[in-house]
Structure formats: C-alpha cells, structure tokens
Coordinates of C-alpha atoms and ligand atoms in Angstrom, one line a residue:
M1353 CA 93.5 73.9 98.7
K1354 CA 93.5 73.8 102.6
K1355 CA 96.6 74.3 104.8
T1356 CA 97.7 71.6 106.9
Y1357 CA 98.0 72.7 111.3
Q1358 CA 102.1 72.4 110.4
E1359 CA 101.7 74.8 107.6
K1360 CA 99.2 77.5 109.6
E1361 CA 101.4 77.2 112.5
K1362 CA 104.2 77.9 110.0
E1363 CA 102.7 81.3 108.6
K1364 CA 101.6 82.4 111.7
N1365 CA 104.4 82.0 113.6
L1366 CA 106.7 84.0 110.5
K1367 CA 104.2 86.8 111.2
L1368 CA 104.5 87.1 114.8
I1369 CA 108.9 87.5 114.1
M1370 CA 107.6 90.2 111.1
S1371 CA 105.2 91.9 114.1
V1372 CA 107.9 92.2 116.4
L1373 CA 110.5 92.3 113.9
K1374 CA 108.8 95.5 112.5
K1375 CA 108.5 97.0 116.0
K1376 CA 112.1 96.1 116.7
R1377 CA 113.9 97.0 113.4
K1378 CA 116.4 94.8 116.2
V1379 CA 116.7 91.3 117.7
T1380 CA 118.7 88.4 118.2
K1381 CA 117.2 84.8 117.7
L1382 CA 117.1 84.6 122.8
E1383 CA 114.9 87.4 121.9
L1384 CA 112.2 86.1 119.3
S1385 CA 112.6 82.8 121.0
K1386 CA 111.7 84.4 125.1
K1387 CA 108.9 86.9 123.6
L1388 CA 107.6 84.4 121.0
N1389 CA 108.1 80.8 123.2
L1390 CA 109.8 79.2 120.2
S1391 CA 112.8 77.4 120.7
I1392 CA 116.1 78.5 119.2
P1393 CA 115.9 75.7 116.4
T1394 CA 112.6 77.4 114.5
V1395 CA 113.5 81.0 115.3
T1396 CA 117.1 79.8 113.1
K1397 CA 114.3 78.1 110.1
F1398 CA 112.3 81.5 110.2
I1399 CA 115.8 83.8 110.7
N1400 CA 117.1 81.9 107.0
K1401 CA 114.3 82.2 105.3
L1402 CA 114.3 85.7 105.8
L1403 CA 118.2 86.1 105.7
N1404 CA 117.3 84.2 101.3
L1405 CA 115.0 86.9 101.5
G1406 CA 116.6 89.4 101.9
I1407 CA 114.1 91.0 104.9
V1408 CA 116.8 90.5 107.2
F1409 CA 120.2 91.0 107.7
E1410 CA 123.6 90.3 109.9
A1411 CA 123.5 93.7 111.8
E1412 CA 126.4 94.8 114.4
L1413 CA 127.4 92.7 117.2
S1414 CA 125.2 93.6 119.6
E1415 CA 126.8 94.6 123.4
S1416 CA 127.4 91.7 125.8
S1417 CA 129.0 91.6 129.1
G1418 CA 130.5 88.6 128.6
G1419 CA 131.5 86.1 127.0
R1420 CA 130.3 85.2 122.8
R1421 CA 128.1 88.1 121.8
P1422 CA 124.8 87.1 120.2
L1423 CA 124.1 87.9 116.4
V1424 CA 121.3 90.4 115.5
F1425 CA 119.4 90.7 112.7
E1426 CA 117.9 94.1 111.2
F1427 CA 114.4 94.6 109.5
V1428 CA 114.8 95.4 105.6
P1429 CA 111.7 97.2 104.3
D1430 CA 112.3 98.1 101.4
S1431 CA 113.9 94.1 100.5
L1432 CA 110.1 93.7 99.3
L1433 CA 108.1 95.4 97.1
S1434 CA 103.8 95.6 95.9
I1435 CA 103.1 97.0 93.6
S1436 CA 99.6 98.8 95.3
I1437 CA 96.7 99.9 92.5
K1438 CA 93.4 101.9 93.4
L1439 CA 90.5 102.2 92.0
E1440 CA 87.9 104.7 91.6
L1441 CA 85.3 105.5 89.2
N1442 CA 87.3 108.3 87.3
Y1443 CA 91.2 107.0 87.5
L1444 CA 94.1 104.9 88.8
Q1445 CA 96.7 105.0 91.7
I1446 CA 99.6 103.7 91.2
A1447 CA 102.2 102.8 93.9
L1448 CA 105.0 101.5 95.5
I1449 CA 104.7 100.5 98.7
N1450 CA 107.5 99.3 101.5
L1451 CA 106.8 96.4 104.2
D1452 CA 107.1 99.1 106.5
G1453 CA 103.7 100.0 104.2
N1454 CA 105.5 103.0 103.2
I1455 CA 104.8 104.7 99.2
I1456 CA 108.4 105.1 98.1
K1457 CA 106.7 105.9 94.5
R1458 CA 103.4 106.5 92.8
K1459 CA 101.1 107.4 89.6
T1460 CA 97.4 108.1 88.8
I1461 CA 95.7 107.7 85.7
N1462 CA 93.0 109.3 85.1
K1463 CA 90.6 107.4 83.2
N1464 CA 86.8 107.4 83.2
F1465 CA 86.2 103.7 84.4
I1466 CA 82.5 103.2 85.6
E1467 CA 81.3 101.2 82.6
N1468 CA 84.5 100.1 81.1
K1469 CA 85.0 97.0 80.7
D1470 CA 88.0 96.6 79.6
I1471 CA 89.3 97.2 83.8
I1472 CA 91.6 94.3 83.4
K1473 CA 93.5 95.1 80.0
I1474 CA 93.7 98.3 81.5
L1475 CA 95.5 97.9 84.6
I1476 CA 97.5 95.2 83.0
Q1477 CA 99.4 97.9 80.6
E1478 CA 99.5 100.8 83.5
I1479 CA 100.9 97.5 85.4
K1480 CA 103.5 97.9 83.3
I1481 CA 104.5 101.0 81.8
F1482 CA 104.5 101.4 85.6
I1483 CA 107.6 98.9 86.3
F1484 CA 109.6 100.0 83.5
E1485 CA 109.7 103.8 83.8
I1486 CA 110.3 103.4 87.5
G1487 CA 112.7 101.0 86.9
I1488 CA 112.7 98.1 89.8
L1489 CA 113.9 94.5 89.3
K1490 CA 111.3 91.5 89.4
E1491 CA 112.5 89.8 91.6
K1492 CA 112.0 92.9 94.9
L1493 CA 108.2 92.5 94.3
Y1494 CA 106.4 90.5 96.3
G1495 CA 103.3 90.8 94.6
I1496 CA 100.1 93.2 93.7
G1497 CA 97.2 94.0 95.8
I1498 CA 94.1 97.0 94.3
S1499 CA 91.4 98.3 96.1
I1500 CA 88.3 98.8 94.8
P1501 CA 84.8 100.0 95.9
G1502 CA 83.0 97.3 95.3
I1503 CA 82.1 93.8 97.1
V1504 CA 84.9 91.6 96.0
S1505 CA 85.4 88.2 96.7
D1506 CA 89.8 87.8 97.1
N1507 CA 89.6 83.8 97.0
E1508 CA 88.0 83.4 93.3
L1509 CA 89.5 87.5 92.6
L1510 CA 86.5 88.6 91.4
L1511 CA 84.7 92.4 91.5
K1512 CA 81.8 90.8 92.2
V1513 CA 79.9 93.8 92.8
G1514 CA 80.9 97.4 91.3
T1515 CA 79.0 99.1 94.2
N1516 CA 79.0 102.6 92.0
F1517 CA 80.4 101.2 89.4
K1518 CA 78.3 99.7 86.1
L1519 CA 80.6 96.6 86.0
R1520 CA 79.4 92.7 87.6
D1521 CA 81.4 89.7 87.5
I1522 CA 84.8 90.9 87.0
N1523 CA 87.1 88.0 86.7
F1524 CA 91.6 89.3 88.2
E1525 CA 93.3 86.3 87.5
V1526 CA 93.9 87.5 83.6
L1527 CA 96.3 90.1 85.2
Q1528 CA 97.6 87.5 88.3
N1529 CA 98.8 84.9 85.3
E1530 CA 100.2 88.4 83.0
L1531 CA 101.6 89.8 85.0
N1532 CA 102.9 86.5 87.2
L1533 CA 102.1 88.3 90.6
R1534 CA 100.3 87.1 93.6
V1535 CA 97.5 89.7 93.4
H1536 CA 95.3 90.6 96.0
I1537 CA 91.5 91.9 95.7
E1538 CA 89.5 94.1 98.2
N1539 CA 86.8 95.8 99.2
E1540 CA 88.6 100.1 99.4
A1541 CA 86.3 100.4 103.1
N1542 CA 88.0 96.6 104.0
C1543 CA 91.6 98.6 102.2
A1544 CA 92.0 101.2 104.4
A1545 CA 90.9 99.5 108.0
I1546 CA 93.7 97.1 106.9
A1547 CA 96.6 99.8 106.9
E1548 CA 94.9 101.4 109.8
L1549 CA 95.1 98.2 112.0
F1550 CA 99.0 97.6 110.4
K1551 CA 100.2 101.5 111.6
N1552 CA 97.9 101.0 115.9
K1553 CA 98.8 97.5 115.9
N1554 CA 100.8 96.8 119.3
K1555 CA 98.9 99.5 120.0
N1556 CA 96.9 97.6 122.6
I1557 CA 94.0 99.7 119.9
S1558 CA 92.3 96.1 118.7
N1559 CA 89.1 97.1 117.7
I1560 CA 89.1 99.7 115.4
L1561 CA 86.2 101.3 112.7
V1562 CA 87.4 102.7 109.9
I1563 CA 84.5 105.4 107.6
S1564 CA 85.6 106.4 104.2
I1565 CA 84.9 109.3 102.8
G1566 CA 85.0 108.6 99.0
T1567 CA 82.3 109.2 96.1
G1568 CA 80.3 106.6 98.3
I1569 CA 81.0 105.5 101.9
G1570 CA 81.8 102.2 102.9
A1571 CA 83.6 100.8 106.5
G1572 CA 86.8 98.5 107.5
I1573 CA 85.7 96.6 110.5
I1574 CA 88.4 95.1 112.6
I1575 CA 87.3 92.8 115.2
D1576 CA 90.2 91.9 117.6
N1577 CA 92.6 92.5 115.2
R1578 CA 91.3 91.3 112.6
L1579 CA 88.9 92.7 109.4
Y1580 CA 85.2 90.9 109.2
R1581 CA 84.2 91.2 106.1
G1582 CA 80.4 89.2 106.6
Q1583 CA 79.6 86.1 104.9
E1584 CA 79.6 87.0 101.4
Y1585 CA 82.0 89.9 101.9
R1586 CA 80.0 92.4 101.9
A1587 CA 80.4 93.6 105.7
G1588 CA 80.5 97.7 106.1
E1589 CA 78.3 98.6 103.3
A1590 CA 77.1 101.1 105.6
G1591 CA 76.8 104.0 102.9
H1592 CA 73.6 102.0 102.6
I1593 CA 72.1 102.4 105.8
T1594 CA 69.1 103.9 106.2
L1595 CA 69.7 107.8 107.7
Y1596 CA 66.2 109.2 106.6
P1597 CA 63.4 106.5 105.6
H1598 CA 61.7 108.2 102.0
G1599 CA 64.8 110.6 101.8
N1600 CA 66.5 110.4 98.5
K1601 CA 66.8 107.6 95.9
C1602 CA 69.7 105.8 96.3
N1603 CA 70.4 103.9 93.1
C1604 CA 70.7 100.5 95.3
G1605 CA 67.2 100.9 94.9
N1606 CA 67.0 102.0 98.3
E1607 CA 65.5 105.4 99.3
G1608 CA 67.1 108.0 102.4
C1609 CA 71.4 105.9 102.6
W1610 CA 73.7 107.0 104.6
E1611 CA 76.2 108.2 100.9
L1612 CA 73.6 110.1 99.6
Y1613 CA 73.8 112.6 102.7
C1614 CA 78.0 112.6 103.9
S1615 CA 79.4 111.7 100.7
D1616 CA 82.2 113.7 98.7
T1617 CA 80.0 113.3 95.7
A1618 CA 77.3 114.3 98.2
L1619 CA 79.0 117.2 99.8
I1620 CA 80.2 118.6 96.5
K1621 CA 76.1 118.2 95.1
Q1622 CA 74.6 120.0 98.7
F1623 CA 76.9 123.2 97.1
K1624 CA 76.8 123.6 93.7
N1625 CA 72.7 124.5 94.8
V1626 CA 74.2 127.1 96.4
F1627 CA 77.6 128.0 94.3
P1628 CA 76.8 126.8 91.4
D1629 CA 81.3 127.0 90.2
I1630 CA 81.5 124.3 92.8
N1631 CA 83.7 121.3 91.9
S1632 CA 85.4 119.6 94.0
L1633 CA 86.7 119.4 98.2
K1634 CA 88.8 122.1 97.1
D1635 CA 86.0 124.5 95.8
I1636 CA 84.5 123.6 99.1
F1637 CA 87.4 124.3 102.2
S1638 CA 88.0 128.2 99.8
N1639 CA 88.4 131.3 101.3
K1640 CA 86.4 132.9 99.4
I1641 CA 83.2 129.8 100.2
T1642 CA 84.6 129.2 104.1
C1643 CA 83.9 133.1 105.1
T1644 CA 79.9 132.3 104.2
K1645 CA 77.3 131.9 106.4
E1646 CA 75.6 129.1 103.3
F1647 CA 78.8 127.0 104.4
Q1648 CA 78.4 126.8 108.4
E1649 CA 74.7 125.9 107.1
L1650 CA 75.6 123.1 105.0
I1651 CA 78.7 122.3 107.5
K1652 CA 77.0 122.0 109.9
T1653 CA 73.7 119.8 108.8
F1654 CA 76.2 117.5 106.8
T1655 CA 78.8 117.6 110.7
S1656 CA 75.3 116.3 111.8
N1657 CA 74.2 113.5 109.3
M1658 CA 77.9 112.2 109.6
A1659 CA 77.5 111.9 113.6
I1660 CA 73.7 110.4 113.7
G1661 CA 75.5 107.4 111.3
I1662 CA 78.3 107.3 113.2
R1663 CA 76.7 106.4 116.6
D1664 CA 74.5 103.9 114.7
L1665 CA 77.4 101.3 114.4
M1666 CA 79.0 102.3 117.3
L1667 CA 75.7 100.1 119.4
I1668 CA 76.9 98.5 117.2
F1669 CA 80.1 97.5 117.4
D1670 CA 81.2 99.9 120.4
P1671 CA 85.4 99.8 118.4
N1672 CA 87.5 101.6 120.7
K1673 CA 88.3 104.2 118.3
I1674 CA 86.4 105.0 115.2
I1675 CA 89.1 106.8 111.8
I1676 CA 87.3 108.8 108.5
S1677 CA 89.7 108.2 106.3
G1678 CA 89.2 110.1 102.5
D1679 CA 89.9 113.7 101.1
I1680 CA 88.2 114.5 103.9
C1681 CA 90.4 114.9 106.1
N1682 CA 92.1 117.7 104.9
Y1683 CA 89.5 119.9 106.0
S1684 CA 88.6 117.9 109.4
K1685 CA 89.0 121.8 111.5
Y1686 CA 85.8 123.2 110.2
I1687 CA 83.9 119.0 111.7
K1688 CA 86.0 117.6 114.2
S1689 CA 84.7 119.0 117.3
D1690 CA 81.2 119.1 116.0
L1691 CA 82.1 115.6 114.9
E1692 CA 83.2 114.9 118.2
L1693 CA 80.4 116.5 120.3
L1694 CA 77.1 115.1 118.5
A1695 CA 78.8 112.1 117.4
L1696 CA 80.1 111.2 121.5
K1697 CA 77.2 111.8 123.2
T1698 CA 77.0 110.0 126.2
T1699 CA 74.0 108.3 126.6
N1700 CA 72.3 106.9 129.5
F1701 CA 73.2 103.9 129.0
Y1702 CA 76.4 104.0 126.4
D1703 CA 79.8 106.2 128.5
T1704 CA 81.7 107.7 125.7
S1705 CA 84.1 109.1 127.2
N1706 CA 86.7 106.6 126.4
K1707 CA 86.1 106.6 123.0
K1708 CA 88.2 108.4 120.2
I1709 CA 87.2 109.8 116.7
E1710 CA 91.1 109.9 114.4
F1711 CA 91.2 112.0 110.6
S1712 CA 93.4 109.6 109.3
S1713 CA 97.1 110.2 109.4
Y1714 CA 96.9 108.8 105.1
K1715 CA 94.2 111.1 104.8
S1716 CA 93.1 109.9 101.4
D1717 CA 95.9 107.2 100.6
A1718 CA 94.9 104.9 103.2
N1719 CA 93.2 102.6 101.1
L1720 CA 96.4 102.2 98.9
I1721 CA 98.6 102.4 101.4
G1722 CA 96.1 99.3 102.5
A1723 CA 96.1 96.9 99.3
G1724 CA 99.9 97.0 99.1
I1725 CA 100.0 96.2 102.4
L1726 CA 97.0 93.3 101.7
A1727 CA 99.7 92.2 98.6
F1728 CA 102.1 91.1 101.5
S1729 CA 100.1 89.1 103.2
D1730 CA 102.1 86.4 103.5
F1731 CA 103.9 88.0 106.7
F1732 CA 100.5 89.7 108.7
S1733 CA 98.2 89.1 110.0
F1734 CA 94.9 91.4 109.1
Ligands
ZN1966 ZN1 71.6 103.0 98.8

C-alpha cells in the first residue's frame, strides 16, 4: 500500500527525532523543536508515542537559569529488541540486538544450508528455541532481520537467488506469519553496510563502500546516507566483477571473478595448495605459517588482487571511506599497509590523499548487527 504524504512526513520526523535521541541520549522538547524545526505540539506527539513504547522516559529535571525547569527525556536503548539472523552456507547465527545496534545475546548453530529446502522450517524452529532460551517478553521484540548471501527482495520477502546457495525463490512470509513478528530480509553485504552507516551517521561520512568478505565477496553501497540496492536488488555483486579475463571458472558462469581470488574460500584454497592441513583463516594466520616465505608471497598476491578490485570500485563510486568487513579483519595487520599502498595510489587525475581503507571494528559481526538494525527500520533511515 502506498504511503500518503502525511504518513511519509510522520515517518521522516520520527526518524529524525530518533537520530537526535540516539546521539544526544537526553533531550528536551524545546531542543528537539529548535534542532529539527518542528512545532512543540508536533514534538509532544512524537515524545508521547516514544514514552508509550518505552523508548524514552522522563529523566531528572535539567538545569535551568530560573523559572520552570523543562522535562528531559532519556533514550532507553534496551526498550525494544530485535532478533537478528545471519544465514551462511554452513552455519546460522541468531542474536538479540538493541536500539543502539549492540548484541545482547547470541548463539551459533552449525548446519549445512547450501541445498537445504527446509530452510524456513529450520529457521522458525531455531528462532522459537532462541526466544524460549533467553526468556524474553514477546512485547519487547520489535521484529526480525535476516542477512543472506544472495539477491533478495525485502518488499516481497523473497530470496530470489542464493548466489552461493543452490537455492532460489524462497519465500519468508511463512516465517513472518508463524512467528507473528515483522520480518525484513537483506543481502549480507547490504546488512554490513547498514551497520557501518548506523555507526558512522552524524560524522559527515555519507558515501561508504563496504566490502564484505566471506565465502564470497559482496559490496554494500551507501550513497548520500542511503543504501543503494539497484534496479533489481543486484547492486554490489562485486565478487563477480572480472579480475582476470579467461581466469578461473566461477559458478556464476563467468571466468576470473574477483571472489575466486579474494574471498575467504579462495584464500584458504590458495594456502591449502601449499599447506594441505590448512582449513580456515585461523590456520593460515597461525604462527607456524605466518613466518614462512610462502605466506609472504601468497598474502602479497592476495593483497594485490584485493587492491585491484577496490580501485575499480573507487573509480565508480568515489566514496569517503572504504570499509572491509568479515573474518579477515581479525588479521588486518598482515594486509592493511600494503593494501593501502596499492589501492590508494594517487594517479594523475585521482587524488586519494583523503581516502581511507578501514577494517570494520565489527569484524565478522557487521552483517549480523546490520540485520538486527534493519528490523528497526520504522525508527531509522538507511
Ligand atoms: Zn562469478
């Protein structure tokens, strides 16, 4: 159903108020009114709504130079919580997220989902168990956000193509009805980008490129503080840009795709060819491997391949900031300086002196956190 102009304005104002609250933590009606150019009666309506939801409470009276002291409203980040799901090929993470985007509780379930047609049934069951185990009141749960490596349409609650899953056209509506909670689904790199945007808001950073590295590579694109999803929700499938024409064969049907050289899966494979016992990033970055000559060479090639992809994306999007998320962030010290040197090399017409490459402080949790924030999309814009 299309929203009316009034409904859109209301939604916009609520989100503006939430953004001020989140930053300042305590506000008076007058402060909100002045800052957002809204009338006191309008601010009062919104504050009453937030009081009803428990998102703010009347705190102690603020200092005043004389006369009646105004009421102060304080933000309560734990007043509403969301359930966040990170769905990966061989595991599932469930977490409880608050309005600050902090993880309150979490658990991991190892299961193979690559071709699992029972995916919705399993999710319903695991979410019910999680809610029971944490013993949370259903009233405190605002919704569910799900991060998926694939092409998704949140409006239709549809996983269209699981790029590395062998799953297509999975509908999440059953899950929403069964659990009686509003469900949002989103591509995993987009979820990571939402988490970074949420953290970086109000810092004058409005164009962010998030490179999410996992079993594949995805990019979350933030333009002017909004997530760019593309015409058919396919924006940011950066793992499949061509790095080497006629290179390795990819399961997308093309050859030489970026993620065949720079995903976790690819890196593990490259090391396994030399060190057969290696099965994880943790194995790669263990003391006995990092001291070898082969390690230096393989990481050098990986970093250089990474830099080529990042440079290409920078030329297209010209972001303020490039953020890398994923498990690789735990080992950034082996990559960061070379990557910056190669990816941020200034050319004749592209000055990169004010560009930055960051490794996410959320590490491999960015998409899990972003999914939880997505469930609060009535309160925040992205
Ligand atoms: Zn490909």
